[in-house]
Coordinates of C-alpha atoms in Angstrom, one line a residue:
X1 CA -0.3 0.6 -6.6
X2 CA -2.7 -2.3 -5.5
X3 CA -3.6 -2.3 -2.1
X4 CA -5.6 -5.5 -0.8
X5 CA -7.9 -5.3 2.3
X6 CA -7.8 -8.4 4.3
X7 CA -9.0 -9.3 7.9
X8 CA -11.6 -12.0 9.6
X9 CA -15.4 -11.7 8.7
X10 CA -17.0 -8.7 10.1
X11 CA -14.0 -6.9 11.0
X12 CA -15.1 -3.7 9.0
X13 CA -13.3 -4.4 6.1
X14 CA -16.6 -3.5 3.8
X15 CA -17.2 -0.5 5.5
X16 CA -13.6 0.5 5.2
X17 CA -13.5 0.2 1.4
X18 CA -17.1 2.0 0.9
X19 CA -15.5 5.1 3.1
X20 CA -12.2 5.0 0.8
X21 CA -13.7 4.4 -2.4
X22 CA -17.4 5.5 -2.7
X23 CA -17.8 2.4 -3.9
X24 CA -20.8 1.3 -2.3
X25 CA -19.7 -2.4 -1.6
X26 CA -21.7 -4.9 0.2
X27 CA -21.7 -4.3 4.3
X28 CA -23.7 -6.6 6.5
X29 CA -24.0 -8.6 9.6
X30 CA -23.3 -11.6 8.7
X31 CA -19.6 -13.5 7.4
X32 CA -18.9 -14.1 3.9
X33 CA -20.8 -10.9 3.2
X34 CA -18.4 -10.3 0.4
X35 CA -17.7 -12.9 -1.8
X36 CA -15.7 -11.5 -5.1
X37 CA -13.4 -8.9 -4.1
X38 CA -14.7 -5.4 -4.8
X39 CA -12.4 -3.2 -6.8
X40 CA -12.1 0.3 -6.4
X41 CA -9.9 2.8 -7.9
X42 CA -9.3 6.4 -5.4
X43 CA -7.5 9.0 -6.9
X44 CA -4.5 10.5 -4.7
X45 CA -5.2 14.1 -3.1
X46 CA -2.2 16.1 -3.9
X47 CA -2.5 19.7 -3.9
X48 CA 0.2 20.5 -5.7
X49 CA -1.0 19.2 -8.7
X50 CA -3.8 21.6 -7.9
X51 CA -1.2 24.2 -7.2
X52 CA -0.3 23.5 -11.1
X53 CA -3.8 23.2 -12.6
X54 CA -4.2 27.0 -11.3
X55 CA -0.9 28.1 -12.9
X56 CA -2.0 26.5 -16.2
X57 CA -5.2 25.9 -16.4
X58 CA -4.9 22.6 -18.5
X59 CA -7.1 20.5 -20.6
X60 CA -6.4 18.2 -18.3
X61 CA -5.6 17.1 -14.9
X62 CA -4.3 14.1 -13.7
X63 CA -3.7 12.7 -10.1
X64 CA -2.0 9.5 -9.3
X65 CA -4.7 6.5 -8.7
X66 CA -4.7 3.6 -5.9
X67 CA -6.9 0.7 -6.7
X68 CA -7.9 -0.9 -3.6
X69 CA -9.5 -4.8 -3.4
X70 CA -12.0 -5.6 -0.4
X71 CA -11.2 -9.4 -0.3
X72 CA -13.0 -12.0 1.0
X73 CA -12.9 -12.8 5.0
X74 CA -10.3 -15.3 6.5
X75 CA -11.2 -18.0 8.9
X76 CA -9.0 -20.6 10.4
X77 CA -8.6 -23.4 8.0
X78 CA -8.3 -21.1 5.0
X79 CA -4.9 -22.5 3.7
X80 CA -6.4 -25.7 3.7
X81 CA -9.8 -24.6 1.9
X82 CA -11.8 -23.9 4.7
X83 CA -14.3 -20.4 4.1
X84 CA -13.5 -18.8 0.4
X85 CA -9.6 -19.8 2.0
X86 CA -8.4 -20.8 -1.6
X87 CA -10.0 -18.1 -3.5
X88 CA -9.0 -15.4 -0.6
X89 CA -5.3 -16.3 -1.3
X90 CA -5.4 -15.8 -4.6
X91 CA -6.9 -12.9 -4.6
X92 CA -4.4 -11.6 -2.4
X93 CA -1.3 -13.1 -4.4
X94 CA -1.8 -9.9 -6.9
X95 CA -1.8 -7.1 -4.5
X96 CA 1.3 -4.9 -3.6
X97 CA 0.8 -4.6 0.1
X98 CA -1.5 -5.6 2.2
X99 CA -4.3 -3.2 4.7
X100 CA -5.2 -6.0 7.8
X101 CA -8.2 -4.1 9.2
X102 CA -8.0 -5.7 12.8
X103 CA -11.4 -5.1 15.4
X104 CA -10.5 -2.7 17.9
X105 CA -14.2 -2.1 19.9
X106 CA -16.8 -4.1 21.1
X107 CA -20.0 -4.6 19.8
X108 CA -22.5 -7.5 21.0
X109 CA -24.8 -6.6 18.1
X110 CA -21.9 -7.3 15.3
X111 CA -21.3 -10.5 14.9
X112 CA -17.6 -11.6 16.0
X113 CA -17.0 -15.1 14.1
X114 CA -14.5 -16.0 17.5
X115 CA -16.8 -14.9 19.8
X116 CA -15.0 -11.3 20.7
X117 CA -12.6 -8.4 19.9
X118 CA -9.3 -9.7 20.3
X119 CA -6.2 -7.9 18.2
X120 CA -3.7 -10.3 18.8
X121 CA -5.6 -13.3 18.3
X122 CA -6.9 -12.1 15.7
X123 CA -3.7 -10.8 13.9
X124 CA -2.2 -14.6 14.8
X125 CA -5.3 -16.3 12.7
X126 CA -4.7 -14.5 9.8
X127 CA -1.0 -14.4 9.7
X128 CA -0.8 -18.2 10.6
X129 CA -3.1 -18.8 7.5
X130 CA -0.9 -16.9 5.5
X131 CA 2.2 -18.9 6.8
X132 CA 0.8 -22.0 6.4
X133 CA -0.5 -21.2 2.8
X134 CA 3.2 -20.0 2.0
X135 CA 5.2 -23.3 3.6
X136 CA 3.1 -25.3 1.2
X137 CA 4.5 -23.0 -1.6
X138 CA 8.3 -23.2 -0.5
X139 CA 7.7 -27.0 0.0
X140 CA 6.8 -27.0 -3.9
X141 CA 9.4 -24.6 -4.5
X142 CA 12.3 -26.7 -2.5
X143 CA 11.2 -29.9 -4.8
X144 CA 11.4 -27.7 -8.0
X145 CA 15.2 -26.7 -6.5
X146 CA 16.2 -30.0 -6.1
X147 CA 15.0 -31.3 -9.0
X148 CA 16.6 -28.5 -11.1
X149 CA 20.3 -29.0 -9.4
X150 CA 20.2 -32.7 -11.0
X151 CA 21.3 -30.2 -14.2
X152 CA 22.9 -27.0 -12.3
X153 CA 24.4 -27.4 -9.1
X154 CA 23.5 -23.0 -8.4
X155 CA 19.9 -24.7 -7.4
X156 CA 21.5 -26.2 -4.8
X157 CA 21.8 -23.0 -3.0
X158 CA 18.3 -22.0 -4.2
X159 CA 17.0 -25.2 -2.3
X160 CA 19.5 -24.3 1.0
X161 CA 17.4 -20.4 0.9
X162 CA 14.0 -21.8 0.9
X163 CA 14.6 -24.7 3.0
X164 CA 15.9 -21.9 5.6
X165 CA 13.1 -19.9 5.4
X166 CA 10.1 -22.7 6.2
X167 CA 11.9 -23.6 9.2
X168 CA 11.9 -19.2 10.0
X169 CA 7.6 -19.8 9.1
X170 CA 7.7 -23.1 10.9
X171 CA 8.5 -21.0 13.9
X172 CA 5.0 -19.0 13.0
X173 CA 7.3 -15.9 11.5
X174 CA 6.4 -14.1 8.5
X175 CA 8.9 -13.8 5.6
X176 CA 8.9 -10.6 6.0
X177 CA 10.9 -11.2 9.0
X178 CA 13.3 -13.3 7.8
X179 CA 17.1 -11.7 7.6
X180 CA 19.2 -12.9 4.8
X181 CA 22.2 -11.4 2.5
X182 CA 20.8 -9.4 -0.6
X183 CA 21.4 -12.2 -3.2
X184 CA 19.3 -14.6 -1.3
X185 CA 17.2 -11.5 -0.7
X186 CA 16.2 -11.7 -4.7
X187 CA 16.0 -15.5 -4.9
X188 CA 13.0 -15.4 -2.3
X189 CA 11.6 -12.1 -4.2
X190 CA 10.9 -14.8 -7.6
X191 CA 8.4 -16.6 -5.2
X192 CA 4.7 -15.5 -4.8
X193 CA 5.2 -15.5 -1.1
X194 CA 2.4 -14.0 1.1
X195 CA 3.8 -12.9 4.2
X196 CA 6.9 -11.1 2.3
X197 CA 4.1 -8.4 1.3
X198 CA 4.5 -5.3 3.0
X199 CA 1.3 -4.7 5.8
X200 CA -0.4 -1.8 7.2
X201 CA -2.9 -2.6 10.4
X202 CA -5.8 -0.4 10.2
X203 CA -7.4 -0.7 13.8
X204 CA -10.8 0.3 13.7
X205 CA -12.1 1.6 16.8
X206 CA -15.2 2.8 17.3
X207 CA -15.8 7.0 17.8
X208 CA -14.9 7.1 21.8
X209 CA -12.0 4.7 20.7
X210 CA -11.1 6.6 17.8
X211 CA -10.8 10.2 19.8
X212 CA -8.1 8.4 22.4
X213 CA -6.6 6.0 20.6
X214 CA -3.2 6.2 21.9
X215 CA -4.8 5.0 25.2
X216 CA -6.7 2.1 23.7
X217 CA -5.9 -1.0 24.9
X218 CA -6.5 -2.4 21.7
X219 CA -5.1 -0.3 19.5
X220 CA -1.6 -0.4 21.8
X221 CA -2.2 -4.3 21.1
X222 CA -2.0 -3.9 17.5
X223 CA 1.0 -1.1 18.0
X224 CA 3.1 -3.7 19.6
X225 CA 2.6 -6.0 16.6
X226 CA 3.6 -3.7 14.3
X227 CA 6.4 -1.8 15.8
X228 CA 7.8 -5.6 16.4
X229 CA 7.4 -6.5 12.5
X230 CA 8.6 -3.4 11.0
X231 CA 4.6 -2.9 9.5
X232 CA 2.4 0.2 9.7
X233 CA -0.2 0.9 11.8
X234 CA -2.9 3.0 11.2
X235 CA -5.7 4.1 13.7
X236 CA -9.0 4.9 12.1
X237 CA -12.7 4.4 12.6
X238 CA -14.2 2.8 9.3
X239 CA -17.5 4.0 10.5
X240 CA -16.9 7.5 10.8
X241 CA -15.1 7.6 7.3
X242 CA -17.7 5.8 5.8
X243 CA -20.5 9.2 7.4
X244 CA -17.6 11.6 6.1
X245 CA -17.5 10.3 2.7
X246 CA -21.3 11.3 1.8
X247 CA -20.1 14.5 2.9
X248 CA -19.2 17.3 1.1
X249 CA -15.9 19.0 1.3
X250 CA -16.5 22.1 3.2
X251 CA -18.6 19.7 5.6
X252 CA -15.9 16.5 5.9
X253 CA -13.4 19.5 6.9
X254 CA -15.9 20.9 9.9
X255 CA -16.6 16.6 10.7
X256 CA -12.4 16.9 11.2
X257 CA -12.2 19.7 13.3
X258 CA -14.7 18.7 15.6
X259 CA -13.5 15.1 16.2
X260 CA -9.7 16.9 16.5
X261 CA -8.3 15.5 13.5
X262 CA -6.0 16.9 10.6
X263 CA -6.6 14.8 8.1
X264 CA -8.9 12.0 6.6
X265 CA -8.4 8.1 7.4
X266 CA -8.2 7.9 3.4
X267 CA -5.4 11.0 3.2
X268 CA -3.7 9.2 6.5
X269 CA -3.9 5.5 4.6
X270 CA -2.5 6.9 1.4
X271 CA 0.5 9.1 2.7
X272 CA 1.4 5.3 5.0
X273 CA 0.9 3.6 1.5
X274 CA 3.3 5.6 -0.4
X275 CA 6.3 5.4 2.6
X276 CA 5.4 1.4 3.0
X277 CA 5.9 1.2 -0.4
X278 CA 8.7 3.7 -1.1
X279 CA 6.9 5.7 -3.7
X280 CA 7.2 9.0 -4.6
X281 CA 5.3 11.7 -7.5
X282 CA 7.3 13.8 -9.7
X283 CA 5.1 16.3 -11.5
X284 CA 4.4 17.1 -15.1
X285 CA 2.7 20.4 -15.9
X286 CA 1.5 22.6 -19.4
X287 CA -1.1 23.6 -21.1
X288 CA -2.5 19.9 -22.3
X289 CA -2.4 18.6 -18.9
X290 CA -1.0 18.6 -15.5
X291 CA -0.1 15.2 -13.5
X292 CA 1.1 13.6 -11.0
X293 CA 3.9 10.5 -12.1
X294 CA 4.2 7.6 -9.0
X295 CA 7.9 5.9 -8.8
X296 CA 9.6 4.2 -6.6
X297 CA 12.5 6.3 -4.4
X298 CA 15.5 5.7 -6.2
X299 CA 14.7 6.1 -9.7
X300 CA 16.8 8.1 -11.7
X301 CA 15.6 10.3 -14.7
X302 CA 15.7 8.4 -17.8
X303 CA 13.2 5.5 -16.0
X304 CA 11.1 8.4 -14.6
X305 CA 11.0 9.6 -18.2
X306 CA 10.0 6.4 -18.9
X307 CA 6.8 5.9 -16.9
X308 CA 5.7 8.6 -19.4
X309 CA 6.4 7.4 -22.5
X310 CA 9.1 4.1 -23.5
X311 CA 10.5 6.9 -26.5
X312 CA 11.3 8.9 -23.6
X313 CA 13.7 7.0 -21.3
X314 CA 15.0 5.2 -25.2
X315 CA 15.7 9.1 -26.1
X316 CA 17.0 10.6 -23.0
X317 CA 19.1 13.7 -23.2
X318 CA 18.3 15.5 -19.7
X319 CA 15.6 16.5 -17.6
X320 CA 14.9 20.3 -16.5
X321 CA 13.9 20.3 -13.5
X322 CA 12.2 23.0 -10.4
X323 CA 11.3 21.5 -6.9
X324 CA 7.5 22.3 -6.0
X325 CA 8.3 24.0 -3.1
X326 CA 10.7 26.6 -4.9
X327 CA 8.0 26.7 -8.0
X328 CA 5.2 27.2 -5.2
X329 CA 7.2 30.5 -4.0
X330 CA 8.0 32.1 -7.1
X331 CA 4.3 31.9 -8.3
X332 CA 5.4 30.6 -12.0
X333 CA 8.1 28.7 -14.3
X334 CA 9.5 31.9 -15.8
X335 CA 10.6 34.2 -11.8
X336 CA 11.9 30.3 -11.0
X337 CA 13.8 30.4 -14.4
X338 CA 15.2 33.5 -13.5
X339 CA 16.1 33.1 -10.0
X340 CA 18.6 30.4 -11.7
X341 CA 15.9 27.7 -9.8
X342 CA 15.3 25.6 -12.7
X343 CA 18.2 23.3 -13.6
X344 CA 19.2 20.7 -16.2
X345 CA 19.7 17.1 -14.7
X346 CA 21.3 14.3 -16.6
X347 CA 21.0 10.4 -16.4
X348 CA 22.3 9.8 -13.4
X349 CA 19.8 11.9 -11.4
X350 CA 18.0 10.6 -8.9
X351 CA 14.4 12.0 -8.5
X352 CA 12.7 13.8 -6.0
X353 CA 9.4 14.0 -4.5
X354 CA 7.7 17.0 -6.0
X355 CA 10.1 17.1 -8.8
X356 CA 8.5 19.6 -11.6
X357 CA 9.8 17.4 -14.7
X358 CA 10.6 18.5 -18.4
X359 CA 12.0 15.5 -20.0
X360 CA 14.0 16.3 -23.2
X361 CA 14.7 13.6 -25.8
X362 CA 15.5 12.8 -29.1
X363 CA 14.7 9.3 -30.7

């Protein structure tokens, strides 16, 4: 999973990825600060593949990874090459979803390139530059269409999608809002479309903001937007993560308590990553290693299997299989085995989250 962070210049965007990654990225004062996207790889906290790693003691364990990109800020004029616009967009077109880190405090010693905190205005720059960017690629798109119906008429109705869906952007809609049947659904899924990506809003509020945040006017702001889109929203304080993360575990825990919170922006991030995305782990375990496997909800056994290994889906002959929760109880493989727990599945199985997986095969 590829998670781009996006947002205006000096919106926290740097700070955010240092406090999720470790990574030390640039974080100044000043636009433009970063100028190649900053790549960083954060491996998923899952305690039940800890849970496993005490049961086995492996050679090896293995959580599921998240690679995060801190991309360049967006000004107004990007789609037409204004800032790093071009190279932004780019940058963005490889992503899976996107985190819009949107200013939620005020600060008159960090620099606001409009002049202020304002969500909403704020959110409408960015999205318009990503609307804009994507009508120039449906206009290429709908000429491609036409051109291609000169041979085979089925472009015709290609050309009759797209053209629908720049006047729904022409309107200043995303694409992700756009309602159509699933067929046409799949058509506009083979363009590179921005705005179809699916978006979390991290508001980032300052520490007093952060500590009411469901009675910050801001953060409401953003809410709104959200709830109205069908997108995540996700309150957090890049600042305070950023202190946390030089912290040690028992430490970060005690930082939690005392600002009343359960859990980490990064955990809170991560767990709205996964149901954006409709991923799921199924788990692995044994004396060579113990991992976590990330799939999509939906998938059924033999493509499961064959995340792990191609022989393994090719092979398929059934999977044997103990949810987490009843392994967790039973305190091993064997007392699940003989409470009848563990069970054989076959290829039309659709997998769980938490799944505890033996795939058998034979190629």
């Amino acid at each position: 999973m590829k998670l781009g962070i996006i947002g205006l210049p000096n919106v926290g965007k740097s700070t955010l990825f240092n406090a999720i990654t470790n990574a030390g990225a640039q974080s100044a004062n000043f636009p433009f600060c970063t100028i190649e996207p900053n790549v960083g790889m954060v491996t998923v906290p899952d305690e039940r593949v800890d849970f496993l790693a005490g049961l086995y003691n492996p050679k090896k364990v293995t959580n599921a990874v998240i690679e995060f990109v801190d991309i360049a800020g967006l000004v107004k004029g990007a789609s037409k090459g204004e800032g790093l616009g071009n190279k932004f967009l780019g940058d963005i077109r490889t992503t899976d979803a996107i985190v819009h880190v949107v200013r939620c405090f005020d600060d008159e010693n960090i620099i606001h390139v409009e002049g202020g905190a304002d969500p909403r205005r704020d959110i409408e720059i960015i999205d318009m530059e990503l609307i804009l960017a994507d009508m120039e690629m449906i206009e290429r798109r709908i000429d491609k269409s036409m051109k291609a119906a000169k041979g085979d008429k089925k472009f015709l109705h290609e050309a009759e999608v797209f053209k629908a869906l720049y006047e729904h952007l022409n309107d200043g809609k995303s694409a992700r809002s756009f309602e159509c049947d699933k067929e046409d659904a799949e058509i506009i899924a083979t363009s590179d479309l921005l705005t179809i990506k699916p978006i979390i809003y991290a508001a980032n509020m300052d520490e007093d903001g952060i500590a009411d945040y469901e009675n910050n006017a801001y953060y409401r702001a953003v809410a709104e937007i959200a709830d109205a889109e069908g997108a995540k929203v996700l309150p957090i304080c890049a600042k305070m993560e950023e202190e946390m993360a030089e912290l040690d575990a028992e430490d970060r825990q005690l930082f939690l308590e005392e600002m009343g919170l359960s859990e980490s922006g990064l955990d809170r991030m991560i767990k709205c990553s996964y149901d954006l995305l409709g991923l799921i782990s199924f788990l692995t375990c044994g004396a060579d290693e113990c991992r976590a496997w990330t799939i999509r909800k939906g998938t059924k056994a033999p493509q499961a299997a064959g995340k792990i290994h191609s022989d393994f889906e090719r092979g398929f002959i059934r999977a044997e299989i103990v949810a987490f929760r009843d392994l967790k109880e039973c305190g091993s493989m064997a007392a699940a085995k003989e409470k009848g727990l563990l069970r054989s599945e076959g290829k039309e199985y659709v997998m769980q989250d938490g799944d505890v997986t033996l795939f058998r095969f034979n190629v």
